[in-house]
Structures are given as structure tokens and as C-alpha cells.
mmCIF file of C-alpha atoms and ligand atoms in Angstrom:
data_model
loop_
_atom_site.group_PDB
_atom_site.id
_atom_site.type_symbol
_atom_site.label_atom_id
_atom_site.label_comp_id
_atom_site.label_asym_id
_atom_site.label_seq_id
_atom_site.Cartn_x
_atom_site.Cartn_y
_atom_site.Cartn_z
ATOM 1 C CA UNK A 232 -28.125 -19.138 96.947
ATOM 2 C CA UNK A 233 -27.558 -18.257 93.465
ATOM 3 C CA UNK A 234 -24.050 -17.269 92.618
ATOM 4 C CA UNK A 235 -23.310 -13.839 90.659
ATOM 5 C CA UNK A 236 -21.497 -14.473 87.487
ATOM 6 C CA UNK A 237 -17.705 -13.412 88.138
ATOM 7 C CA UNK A 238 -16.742 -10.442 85.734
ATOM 8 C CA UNK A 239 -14.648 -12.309 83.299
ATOM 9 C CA UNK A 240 -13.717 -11.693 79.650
ATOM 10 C CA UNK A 241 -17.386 -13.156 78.519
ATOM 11 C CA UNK A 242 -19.084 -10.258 80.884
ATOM 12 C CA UNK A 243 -20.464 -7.937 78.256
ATOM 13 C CA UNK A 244 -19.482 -4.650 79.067
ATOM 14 C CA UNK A 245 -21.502 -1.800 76.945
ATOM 15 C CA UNK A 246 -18.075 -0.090 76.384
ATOM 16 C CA UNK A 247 -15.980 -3.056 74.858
ATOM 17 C CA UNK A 248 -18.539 -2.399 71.321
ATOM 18 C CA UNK A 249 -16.299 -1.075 68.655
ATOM 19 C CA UNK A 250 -16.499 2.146 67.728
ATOM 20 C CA UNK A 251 -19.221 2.505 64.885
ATOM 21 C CA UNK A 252 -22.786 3.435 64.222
ATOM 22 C CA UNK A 253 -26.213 1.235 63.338
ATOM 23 C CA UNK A 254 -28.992 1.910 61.988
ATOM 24 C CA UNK A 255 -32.283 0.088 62.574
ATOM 25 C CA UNK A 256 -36.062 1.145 63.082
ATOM 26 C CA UNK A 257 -35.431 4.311 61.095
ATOM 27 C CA UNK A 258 -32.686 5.833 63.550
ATOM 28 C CA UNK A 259 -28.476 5.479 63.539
ATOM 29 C CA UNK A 260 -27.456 4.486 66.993
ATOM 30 C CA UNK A 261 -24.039 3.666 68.295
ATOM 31 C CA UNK A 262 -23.096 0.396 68.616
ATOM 32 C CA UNK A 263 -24.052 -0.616 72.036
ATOM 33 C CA UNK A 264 -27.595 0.330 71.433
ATOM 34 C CA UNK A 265 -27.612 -1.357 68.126
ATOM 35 C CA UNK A 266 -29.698 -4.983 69.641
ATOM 36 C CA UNK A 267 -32.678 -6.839 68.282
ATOM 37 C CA UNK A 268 -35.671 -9.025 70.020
ATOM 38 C CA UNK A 269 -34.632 -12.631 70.760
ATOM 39 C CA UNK A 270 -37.646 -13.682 69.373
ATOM 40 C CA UNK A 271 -36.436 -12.499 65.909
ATOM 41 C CA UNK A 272 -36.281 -15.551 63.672
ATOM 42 C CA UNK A 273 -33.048 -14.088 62.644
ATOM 43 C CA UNK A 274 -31.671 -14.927 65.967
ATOM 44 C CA UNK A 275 -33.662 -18.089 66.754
ATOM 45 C CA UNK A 276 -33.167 -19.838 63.249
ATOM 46 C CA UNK A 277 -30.361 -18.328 61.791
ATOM 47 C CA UNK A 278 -32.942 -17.381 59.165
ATOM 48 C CA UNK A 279 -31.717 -14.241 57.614
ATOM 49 C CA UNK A 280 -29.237 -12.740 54.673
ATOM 50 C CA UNK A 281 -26.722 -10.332 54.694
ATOM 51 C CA UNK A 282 -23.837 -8.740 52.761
ATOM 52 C CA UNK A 283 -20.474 -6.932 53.741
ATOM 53 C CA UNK A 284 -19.155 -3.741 51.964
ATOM 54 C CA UNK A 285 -16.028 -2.363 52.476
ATOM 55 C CA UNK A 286 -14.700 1.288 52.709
ATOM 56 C CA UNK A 287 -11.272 1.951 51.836
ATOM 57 C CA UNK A 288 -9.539 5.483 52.136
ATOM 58 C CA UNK A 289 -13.149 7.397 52.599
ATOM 59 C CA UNK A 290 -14.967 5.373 49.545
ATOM 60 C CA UNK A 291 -17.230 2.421 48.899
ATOM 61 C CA UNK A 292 -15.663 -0.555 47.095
ATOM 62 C CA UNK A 293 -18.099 -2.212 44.897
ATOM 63 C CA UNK A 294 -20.896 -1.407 46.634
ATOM 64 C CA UNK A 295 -22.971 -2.126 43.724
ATOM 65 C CA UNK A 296 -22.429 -5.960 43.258
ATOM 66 C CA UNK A 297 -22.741 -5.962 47.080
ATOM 67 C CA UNK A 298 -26.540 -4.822 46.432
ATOM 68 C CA UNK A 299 -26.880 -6.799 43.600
ATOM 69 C CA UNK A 300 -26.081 -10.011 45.902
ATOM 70 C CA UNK A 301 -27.980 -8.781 48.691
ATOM 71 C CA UNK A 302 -31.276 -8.079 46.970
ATOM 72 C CA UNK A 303 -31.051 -11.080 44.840
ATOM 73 C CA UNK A 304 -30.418 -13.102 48.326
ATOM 74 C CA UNK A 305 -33.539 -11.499 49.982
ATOM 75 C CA UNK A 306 -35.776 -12.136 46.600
ATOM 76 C CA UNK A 307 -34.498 -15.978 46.894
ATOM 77 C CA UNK A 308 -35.471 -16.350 50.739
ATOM 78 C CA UNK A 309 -38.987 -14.571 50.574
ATOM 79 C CA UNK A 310 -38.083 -11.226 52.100
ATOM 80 C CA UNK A 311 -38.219 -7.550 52.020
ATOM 81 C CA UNK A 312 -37.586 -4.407 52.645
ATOM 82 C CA UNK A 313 -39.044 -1.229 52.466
ATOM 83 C CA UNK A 314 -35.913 0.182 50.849
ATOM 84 C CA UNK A 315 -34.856 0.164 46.877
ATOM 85 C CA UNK A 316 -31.136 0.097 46.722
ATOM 86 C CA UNK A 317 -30.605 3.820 46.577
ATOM 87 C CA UNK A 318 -32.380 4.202 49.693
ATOM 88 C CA UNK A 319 -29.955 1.546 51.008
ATOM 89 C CA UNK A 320 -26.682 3.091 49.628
ATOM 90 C CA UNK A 321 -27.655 6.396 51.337
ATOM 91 C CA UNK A 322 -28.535 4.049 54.783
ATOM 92 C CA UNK A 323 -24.425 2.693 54.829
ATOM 93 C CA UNK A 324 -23.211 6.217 53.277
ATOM 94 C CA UNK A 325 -24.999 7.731 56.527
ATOM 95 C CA UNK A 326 -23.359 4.951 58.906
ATOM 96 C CA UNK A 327 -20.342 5.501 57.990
ATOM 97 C CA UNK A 328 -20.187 9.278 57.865
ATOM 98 C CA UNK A 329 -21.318 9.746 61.025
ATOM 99 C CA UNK A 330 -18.613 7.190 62.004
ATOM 100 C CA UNK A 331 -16.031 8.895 60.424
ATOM 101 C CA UNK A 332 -14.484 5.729 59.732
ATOM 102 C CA UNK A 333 -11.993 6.255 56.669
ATOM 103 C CA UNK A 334 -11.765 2.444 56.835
ATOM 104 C CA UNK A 335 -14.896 0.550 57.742
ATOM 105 C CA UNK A 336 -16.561 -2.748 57.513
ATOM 106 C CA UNK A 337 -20.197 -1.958 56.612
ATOM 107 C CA UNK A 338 -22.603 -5.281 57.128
ATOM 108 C CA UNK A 339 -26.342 -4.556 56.552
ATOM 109 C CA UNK A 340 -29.084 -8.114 57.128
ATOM 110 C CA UNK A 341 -32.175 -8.903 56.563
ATOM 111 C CA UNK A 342 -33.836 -11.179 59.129
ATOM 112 C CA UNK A 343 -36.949 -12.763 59.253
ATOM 113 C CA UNK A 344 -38.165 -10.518 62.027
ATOM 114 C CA UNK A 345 -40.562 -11.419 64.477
ATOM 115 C CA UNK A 346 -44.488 -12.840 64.159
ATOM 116 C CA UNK A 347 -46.851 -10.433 65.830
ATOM 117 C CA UNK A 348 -48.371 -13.887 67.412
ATOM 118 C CA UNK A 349 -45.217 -15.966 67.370
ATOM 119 C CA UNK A 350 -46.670 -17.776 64.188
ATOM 120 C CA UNK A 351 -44.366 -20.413 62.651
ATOM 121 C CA UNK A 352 -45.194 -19.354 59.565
ATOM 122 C CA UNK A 353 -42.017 -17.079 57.752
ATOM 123 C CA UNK A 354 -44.590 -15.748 55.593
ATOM 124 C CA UNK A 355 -46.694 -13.966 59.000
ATOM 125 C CA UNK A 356 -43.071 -12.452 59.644
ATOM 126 C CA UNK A 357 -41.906 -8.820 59.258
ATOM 127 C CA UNK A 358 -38.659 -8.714 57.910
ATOM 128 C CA UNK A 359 -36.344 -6.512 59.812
ATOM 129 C CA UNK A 360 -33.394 -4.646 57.860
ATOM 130 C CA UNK A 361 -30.503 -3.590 60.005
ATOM 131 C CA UNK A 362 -27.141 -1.781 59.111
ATOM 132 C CA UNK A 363 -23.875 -1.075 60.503
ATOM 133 C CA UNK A 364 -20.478 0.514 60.012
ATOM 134 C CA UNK A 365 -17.536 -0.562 62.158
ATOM 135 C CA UNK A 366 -13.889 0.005 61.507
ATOM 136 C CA UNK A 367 -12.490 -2.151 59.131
ATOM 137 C CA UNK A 368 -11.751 -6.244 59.380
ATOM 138 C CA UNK A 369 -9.274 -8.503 58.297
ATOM 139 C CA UNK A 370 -9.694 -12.839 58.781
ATOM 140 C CA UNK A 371 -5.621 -12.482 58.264
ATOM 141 C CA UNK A 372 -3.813 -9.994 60.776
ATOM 142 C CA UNK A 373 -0.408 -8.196 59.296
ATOM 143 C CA UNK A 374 2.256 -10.630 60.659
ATOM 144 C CA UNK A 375 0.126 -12.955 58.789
ATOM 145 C CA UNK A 376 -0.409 -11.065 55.552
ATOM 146 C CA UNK A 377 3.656 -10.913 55.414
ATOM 147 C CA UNK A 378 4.439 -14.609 55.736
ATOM 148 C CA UNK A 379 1.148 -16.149 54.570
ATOM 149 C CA UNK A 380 -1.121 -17.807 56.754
ATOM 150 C CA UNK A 381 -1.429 -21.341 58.173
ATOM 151 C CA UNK A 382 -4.595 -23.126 57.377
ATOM 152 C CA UNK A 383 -5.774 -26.895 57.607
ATOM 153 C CA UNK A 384 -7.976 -28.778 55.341
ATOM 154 C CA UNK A 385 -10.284 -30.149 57.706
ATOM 155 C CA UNK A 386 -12.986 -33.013 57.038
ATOM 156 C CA UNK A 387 -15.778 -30.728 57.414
ATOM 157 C CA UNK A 388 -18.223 -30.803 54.770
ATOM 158 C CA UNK A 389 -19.623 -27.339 53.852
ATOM 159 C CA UNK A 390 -22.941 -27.085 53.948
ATOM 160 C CA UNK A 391 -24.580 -28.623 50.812
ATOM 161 C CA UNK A 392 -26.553 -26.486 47.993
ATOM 162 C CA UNK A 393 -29.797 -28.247 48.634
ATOM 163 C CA UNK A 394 -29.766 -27.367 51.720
ATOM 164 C CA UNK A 395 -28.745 -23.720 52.054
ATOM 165 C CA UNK A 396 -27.870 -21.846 48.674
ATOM 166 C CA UNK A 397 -24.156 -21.058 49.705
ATOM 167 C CA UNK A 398 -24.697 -17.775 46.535
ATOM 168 C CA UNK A 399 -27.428 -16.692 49.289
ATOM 169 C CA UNK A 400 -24.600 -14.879 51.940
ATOM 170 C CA UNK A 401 -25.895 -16.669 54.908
ATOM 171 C CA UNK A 402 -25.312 -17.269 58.877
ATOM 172 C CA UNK A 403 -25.106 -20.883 58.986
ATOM 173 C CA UNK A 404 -22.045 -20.976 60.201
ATOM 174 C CA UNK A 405 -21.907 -24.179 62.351
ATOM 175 C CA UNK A 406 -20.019 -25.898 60.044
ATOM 176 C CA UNK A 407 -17.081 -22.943 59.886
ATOM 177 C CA UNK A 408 -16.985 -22.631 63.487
ATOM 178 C CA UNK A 409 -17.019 -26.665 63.585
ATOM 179 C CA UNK A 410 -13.691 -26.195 60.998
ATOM 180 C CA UNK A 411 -12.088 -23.284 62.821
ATOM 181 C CA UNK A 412 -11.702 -25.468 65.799
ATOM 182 C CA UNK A 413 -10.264 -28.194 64.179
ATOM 183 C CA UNK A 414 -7.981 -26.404 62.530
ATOM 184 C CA UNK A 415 -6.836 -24.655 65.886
ATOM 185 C CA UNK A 416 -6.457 -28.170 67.616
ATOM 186 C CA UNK A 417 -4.124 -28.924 64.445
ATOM 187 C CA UNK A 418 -1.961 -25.491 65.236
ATOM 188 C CA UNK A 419 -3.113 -23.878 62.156
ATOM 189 C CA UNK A 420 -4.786 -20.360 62.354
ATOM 190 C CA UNK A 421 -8.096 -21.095 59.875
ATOM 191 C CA UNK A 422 -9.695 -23.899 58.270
ATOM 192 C CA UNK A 423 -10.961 -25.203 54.558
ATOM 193 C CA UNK A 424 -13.952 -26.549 54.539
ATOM 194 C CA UNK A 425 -14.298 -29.524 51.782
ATOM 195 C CA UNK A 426 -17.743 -30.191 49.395
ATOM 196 C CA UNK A 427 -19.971 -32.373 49.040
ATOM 197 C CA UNK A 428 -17.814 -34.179 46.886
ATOM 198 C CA UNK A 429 -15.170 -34.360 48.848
ATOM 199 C CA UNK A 430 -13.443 -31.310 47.110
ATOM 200 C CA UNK A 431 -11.990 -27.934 48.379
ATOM 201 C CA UNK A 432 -14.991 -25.666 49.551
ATOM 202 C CA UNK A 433 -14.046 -22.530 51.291
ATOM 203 C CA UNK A 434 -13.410 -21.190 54.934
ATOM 204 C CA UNK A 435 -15.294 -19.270 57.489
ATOM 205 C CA UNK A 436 -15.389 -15.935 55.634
ATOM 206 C CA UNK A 437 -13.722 -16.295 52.574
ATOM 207 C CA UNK A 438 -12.964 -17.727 49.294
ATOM 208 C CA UNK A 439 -9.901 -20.043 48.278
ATOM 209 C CA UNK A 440 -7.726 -19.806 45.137
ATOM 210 C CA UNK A 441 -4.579 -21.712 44.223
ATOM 211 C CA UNK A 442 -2.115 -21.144 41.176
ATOM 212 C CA UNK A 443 0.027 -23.331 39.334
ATOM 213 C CA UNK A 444 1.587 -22.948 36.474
ATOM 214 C CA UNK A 445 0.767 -19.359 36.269
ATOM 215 C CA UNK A 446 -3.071 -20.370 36.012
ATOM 216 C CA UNK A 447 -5.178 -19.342 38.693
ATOM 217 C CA UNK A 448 -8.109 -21.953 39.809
ATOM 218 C CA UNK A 449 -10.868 -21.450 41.958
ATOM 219 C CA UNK A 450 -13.439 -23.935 43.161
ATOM 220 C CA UNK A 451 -16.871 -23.818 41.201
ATOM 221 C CA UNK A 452 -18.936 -25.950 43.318
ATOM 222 C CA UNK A 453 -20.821 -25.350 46.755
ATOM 223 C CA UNK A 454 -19.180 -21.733 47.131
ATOM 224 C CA UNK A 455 -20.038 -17.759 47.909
ATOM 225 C CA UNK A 456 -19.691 -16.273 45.006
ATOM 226 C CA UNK A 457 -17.144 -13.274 46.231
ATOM 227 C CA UNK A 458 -17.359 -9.586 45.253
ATOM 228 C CA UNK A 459 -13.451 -10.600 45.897
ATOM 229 C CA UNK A 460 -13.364 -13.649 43.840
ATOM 230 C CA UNK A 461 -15.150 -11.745 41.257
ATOM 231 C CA UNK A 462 -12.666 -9.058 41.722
ATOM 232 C CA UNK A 463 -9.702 -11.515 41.011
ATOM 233 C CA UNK A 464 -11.470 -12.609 37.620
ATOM 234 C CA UNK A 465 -11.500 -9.515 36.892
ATOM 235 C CA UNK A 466 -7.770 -8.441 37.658
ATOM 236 C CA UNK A 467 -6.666 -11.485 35.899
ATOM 237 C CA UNK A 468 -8.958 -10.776 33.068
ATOM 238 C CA UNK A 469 -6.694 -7.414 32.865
ATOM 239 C CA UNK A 470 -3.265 -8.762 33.420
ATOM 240 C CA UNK A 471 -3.835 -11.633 31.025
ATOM 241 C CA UNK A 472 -3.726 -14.203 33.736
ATOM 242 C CA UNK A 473 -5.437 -17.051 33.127
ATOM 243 C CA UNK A 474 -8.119 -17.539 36.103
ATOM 244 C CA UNK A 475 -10.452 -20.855 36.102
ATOM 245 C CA UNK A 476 -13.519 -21.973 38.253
ATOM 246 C CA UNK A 477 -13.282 -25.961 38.834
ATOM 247 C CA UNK A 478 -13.279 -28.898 41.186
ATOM 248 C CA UNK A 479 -9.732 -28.671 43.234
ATOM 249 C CA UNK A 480 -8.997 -31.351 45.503
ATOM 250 C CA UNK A 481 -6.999 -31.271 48.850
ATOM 251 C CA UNK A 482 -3.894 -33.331 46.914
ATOM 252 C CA UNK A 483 -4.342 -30.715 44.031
ATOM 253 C CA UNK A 484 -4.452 -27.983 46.666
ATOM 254 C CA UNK A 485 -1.354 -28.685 48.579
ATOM 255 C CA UNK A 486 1.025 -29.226 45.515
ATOM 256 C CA UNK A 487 -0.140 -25.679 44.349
ATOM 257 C CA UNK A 488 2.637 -23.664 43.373
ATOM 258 C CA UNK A 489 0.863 -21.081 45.548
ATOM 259 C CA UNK A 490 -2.399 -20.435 47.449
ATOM 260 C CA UNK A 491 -4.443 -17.227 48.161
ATOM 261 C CA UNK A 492 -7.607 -16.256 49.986
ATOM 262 C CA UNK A 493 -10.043 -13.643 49.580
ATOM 263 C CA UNK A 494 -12.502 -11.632 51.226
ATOM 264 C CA UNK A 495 -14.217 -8.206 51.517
ATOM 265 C CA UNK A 496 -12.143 -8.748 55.308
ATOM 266 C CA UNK A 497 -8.630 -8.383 53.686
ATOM 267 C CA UNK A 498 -9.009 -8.283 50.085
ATOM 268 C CA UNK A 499 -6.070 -10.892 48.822
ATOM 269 C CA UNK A 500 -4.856 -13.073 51.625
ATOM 270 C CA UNK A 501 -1.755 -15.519 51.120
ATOM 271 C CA UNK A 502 -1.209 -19.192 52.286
ATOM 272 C CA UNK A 503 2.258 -20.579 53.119
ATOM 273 C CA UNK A 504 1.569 -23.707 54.953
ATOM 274 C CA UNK A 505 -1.232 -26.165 54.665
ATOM 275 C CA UNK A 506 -1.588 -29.294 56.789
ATOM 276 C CA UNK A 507 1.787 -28.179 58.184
ATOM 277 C CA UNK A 508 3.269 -28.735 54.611
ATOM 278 C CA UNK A 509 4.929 -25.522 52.955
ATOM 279 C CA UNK A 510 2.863 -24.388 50.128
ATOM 280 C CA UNK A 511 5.734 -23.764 47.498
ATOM 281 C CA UNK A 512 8.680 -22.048 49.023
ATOM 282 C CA UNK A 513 6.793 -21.788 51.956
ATOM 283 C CA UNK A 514 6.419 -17.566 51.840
ATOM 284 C CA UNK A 515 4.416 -15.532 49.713
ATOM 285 C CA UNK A 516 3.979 -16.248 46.346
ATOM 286 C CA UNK A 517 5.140 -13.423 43.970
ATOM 287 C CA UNK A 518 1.772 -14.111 41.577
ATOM 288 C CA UNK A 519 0.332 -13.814 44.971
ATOM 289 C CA UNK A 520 1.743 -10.695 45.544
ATOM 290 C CA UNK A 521 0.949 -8.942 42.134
ATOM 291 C CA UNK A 522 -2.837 -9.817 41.952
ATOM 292 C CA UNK A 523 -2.584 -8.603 45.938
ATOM 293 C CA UNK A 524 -0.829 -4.995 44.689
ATOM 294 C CA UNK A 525 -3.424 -5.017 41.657
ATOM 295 C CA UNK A 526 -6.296 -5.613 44.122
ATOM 296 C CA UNK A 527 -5.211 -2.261 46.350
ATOM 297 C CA UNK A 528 -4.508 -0.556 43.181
ATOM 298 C CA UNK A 529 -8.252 -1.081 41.892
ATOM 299 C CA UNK A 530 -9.037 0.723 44.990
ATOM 300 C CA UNK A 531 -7.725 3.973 43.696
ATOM 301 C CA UNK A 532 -10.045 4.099 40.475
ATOM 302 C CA UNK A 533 -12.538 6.115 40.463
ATOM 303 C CA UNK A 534 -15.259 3.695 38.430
ATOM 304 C CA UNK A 535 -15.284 1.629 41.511
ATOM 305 C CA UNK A 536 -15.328 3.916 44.521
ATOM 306 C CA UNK A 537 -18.760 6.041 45.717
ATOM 307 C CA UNK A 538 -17.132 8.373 48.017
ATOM 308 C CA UNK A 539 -18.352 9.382 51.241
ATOM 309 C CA UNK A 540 -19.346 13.046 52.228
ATOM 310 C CA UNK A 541 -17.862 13.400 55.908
ATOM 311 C CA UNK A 542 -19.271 15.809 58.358
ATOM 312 C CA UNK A 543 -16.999 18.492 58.112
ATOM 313 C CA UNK A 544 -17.327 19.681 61.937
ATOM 314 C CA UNK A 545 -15.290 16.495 62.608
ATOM 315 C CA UNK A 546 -11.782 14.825 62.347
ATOM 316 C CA UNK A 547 -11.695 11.290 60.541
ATOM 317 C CA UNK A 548 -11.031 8.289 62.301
ATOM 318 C CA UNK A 549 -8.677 5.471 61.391
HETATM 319 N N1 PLP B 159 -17.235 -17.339 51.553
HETATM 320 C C1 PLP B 159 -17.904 -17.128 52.703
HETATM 321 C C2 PLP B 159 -18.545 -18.278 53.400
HETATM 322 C C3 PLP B 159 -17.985 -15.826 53.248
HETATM 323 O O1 PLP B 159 -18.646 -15.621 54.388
HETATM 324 C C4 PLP B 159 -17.320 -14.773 52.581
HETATM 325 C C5 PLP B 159 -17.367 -13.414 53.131
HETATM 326 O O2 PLP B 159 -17.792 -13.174 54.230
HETATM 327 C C6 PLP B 159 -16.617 -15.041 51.397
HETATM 328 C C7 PLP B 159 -16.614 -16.336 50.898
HETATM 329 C C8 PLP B 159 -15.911 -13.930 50.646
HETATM 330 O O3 PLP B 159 -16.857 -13.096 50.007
HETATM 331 P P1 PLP B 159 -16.538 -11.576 49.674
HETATM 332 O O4 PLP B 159 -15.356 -11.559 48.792
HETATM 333 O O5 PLP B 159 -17.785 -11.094 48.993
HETATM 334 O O6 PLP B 159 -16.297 -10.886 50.980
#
């Protein structure tokens, strides 16, 4: 007779979905009615784009480059969407009011959608656009934003550019979950992912930038171009930091008088150990540690935050 699954961590239960509301098919729904066909191409082939906005202290960060990259990403792959991007900004502004998340990750995708006739031809597809606020993310927790975080270089190669378009934000993440668990079975707590070329890449969710010399480099090659990254060219550009996009091996990595990650999940993220090795004095860095105050600080101006209107009738939520 066939055995019932025991309840076990991997039984989905309705009410482990994080607090949060979705909106898809022209209604907001709460998370745990927030699903999509499995015959959605976004699902079957990974074939979809997406982007992730954050909101800090009741505002939208950026949300305009976040657009930008999205709409350019769905104009790449073929798709779209019977939204412009005002109609899109007041889609997330309405997730995350009703939320009433002060602090919220806000993803919104295109898929592929589904074929009418299961044709297995994209272009018979009708792209589906989905949206959702959550509360907000980090890839490094607190204990690991004070003494940096432990990451390994592993000998994954990131998927090339002539293959998938790595500016195109993307869910072919094989080769990030293929890093993540090499870099657990080597004790660290996330992974690098190297290039084509045999050069630092990035990691599952974020970008990778090291500093010596009080220049900051970035890699060039086979990357996401970050709102993040972008944001650290641009806090550089203001504190007359010198900030470089080139080739950076693993050697050239690990002697790095420090090493910093960033991501819409965190904002500025720092290393101590790589491999095991300490990365400098093996703690934060203290250039680190000013671009990280400078990124917060960027929060509070008012050229880069679209605030949200909150239903009054109800209390926020952290
Ligand atoms: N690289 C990859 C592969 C990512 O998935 C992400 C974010 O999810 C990043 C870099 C960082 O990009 P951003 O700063 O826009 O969040």
C-alpha cells in the first residue's frame, strides 16, 4: 500500500509563507495563494526574468534602475507585459502597502507563461507578470555582517554570456546552488563562482568587490550588473574613492587588503575569511565599513526614495 508522506520540515504547510502580499491575474493575494500553473515555461524551463527592489524605512530604493533592468531584460528575451513602468511602480507600491512592510523585499518576474496548446514555440506563449512584497532579505545574517562572512572560491564556472546574458537577471541558478554546496562541504557559509576564464565571477545573489590599496575593483566580465554595484560606483564616485571594473583572479582576490559583497539582500556585505585564509586582519575592513555607512546613508536622501502611502487604518509591520 502506498505510504503517506510523514509531516516533516519539507511538508508544505500554507501557514509557514511569510507574511506578504502578491499580485498576479489583476488581484493582490496573500502569499499562500500567490501559485502559478506547472505548465508555465517559467517553471518548466527556467525561462523567465525578474528583478528585486528593496524598501527601506517605508520607501523604494532605486526603484527606477530596477525597471530600467527589468524592462530592458524582458525586451532582450522576447517578452511582455501589458504594463508601462508606471503601471508597474503603482503594482509593488500596492504590494507593499497593503503589507505594511516598512522593510520589504519586493521581486516582480516575467515568465514565459503557458501555450494555450502546449506549443514549443516561446513565441505562441503568454507571458505572465507576477509581483510580490515580503519582508525584507539579507544573503548575510547580523552575526555575520559584524565579523564578515566566510566564503569559498569554488571551481564552478558561472554560467557563460553566450549562453545566458548574466545583465538579463535570470533563474538559472544550477550553477549557484552547485557552488553553495561546495562551499558548505568546505565549512564556509557562501560560494564565488569563477568565469569563463577562470577569473572571479560572483555568488548566488550577489556581486563581489575587493580593495587594495585604497582602490576598489570589481569584476567586469560574465557578471549582474548590480543596482548595488552601481550604487558603490556611485558612492565612491562621491567620496573620491577610486572604484575599477576588471578581471580579478582568486590569487588577486585572497591577498585583497579587504573584500565586500553586495546585493539589493543586504546592501554592503563584508568578507573576513576566504578559503579558510583571513582576508586582511581577518575582521571588517574599515573602507569596508565606510562605503557600508555611506550605502545606509544614501538611503535617507530623498532623490532616491519613492515613498509609500500606508493604509492609515493600520499599524506598520517590521
Ligand atoms: N549577481 C547575481 C547573480 C544576483 O542574483 C544578484 C541579486 O540577486 C546580484 C548579483 C546583486 O544585484 P543587485 O545589487 O541588483 O541586487
Amino acid at each position: 500500500m502506498h505510504k503517506l508522506p510523514k509531516l516533516s520540515e519539507r511538508y508544505i504547510d500554507p501557514n509557514t509563507y511569510p507574511p506578504g502580499v502578491a499580485y498576479m491575474d489583476g488581484q493582490y493575494l496573500t502569499m499562500d495563494k500567490a501559485s502559478i500553473s506547472v505548465l508555465d515555461y517559467g517553471f518548466l524551463h527556467s525561462d523567465a526574468t525578474y528583478d528585486v527592489v528593496h524598501v527601506w524605512k517605508g520607501a523604494f530604493f532605486r526603484l527606477e534602475d530596477h525597471l530600467n533592468r527589468f524592462f530592458r531584460g524582458m525586451d532582450l528575451l522576447h517578452m511582455s507585459i501589458p504594463y508601462d513602468k508606471e503601471q508597474v511602480t503603482e503594482i509593488l507600491h500596492n504590494c507593499v502597502a497593503l503589507s505594511r512592510l516598512q522593510n520589504s523585499y519586493v521581486e516582480f518576474i516575467c515568465t514565459r507563461g503557458t501555450s494555450p496548446d502546449f506549443s514549443r514555440d516561446p513565441r505562441n506563449a503568454i507571458n505572465r507578470f507576477i509581483a510580490f512584497a515580503i519582508p525584507f532579505g539579507s544573503v548575510a545574517n547580523q552575526e555575520q555582517k559584524e565579523r564578515g562572512l566566510h566564503i569559498a572560491i569554488t571551481d564552478t564556472v558561472r554560467i557563460p554570456p553566450p549562453s545566458v546574458d548574466p545583465t538579463i537577471k535570470n533563474y538559472h541558478w544550477l550553477d549557484l546552488v552547485k557552488g553553495l554546496y561546495t562551499a558548505y562541504d568546505q565549512g564556509a557559509e557562501t560560494a564565488l563562482l569563477l568565469d569563463s576564464n577562470g577569473n572571479i565571477a560572483e555568488g548566488p545573489g550577489f556581486n563581489i568587490f575587493a580593495t587594495r590599496d585604497g582602490v576598489v575593483s570589481t569584476p567586469e566580465f560574465g557578471v549582474l550588473r548590480g543596482i548595488t554595484r552601481q550604487t558603490i560606483f556611485d558612492l565612491c564616485d562621491a567620496m573620491h574613492i577610486k572604484c575599477v571594473e576588471r578581471d580579478i583572479s582568486p590569487k588577486e582576490l585572497k591577498e585583497a587588503d579587504e573584500v565586500f559583497i553586495t546585493s539589493t539582500a543586504g546592501g554592503v556585505m563584508p568578507v573576513s575569511k576566504i578559503d579558510d585564509m583571513p582576508i586582511g586582519e581577518g575582521s571588517v575592513g574599515i573602507l569596508s565599513n565606510r562605503i557600508n555607512e555611506a550605502y545606509w546613508q544614501m538611503h535617507e536622501n530623498a532623490k532616491n526614495r519613492i515613498a509609500i502611502n500606508y493604509p492609515i487604518i493600520n499599524e506598520v509591520v517590521d
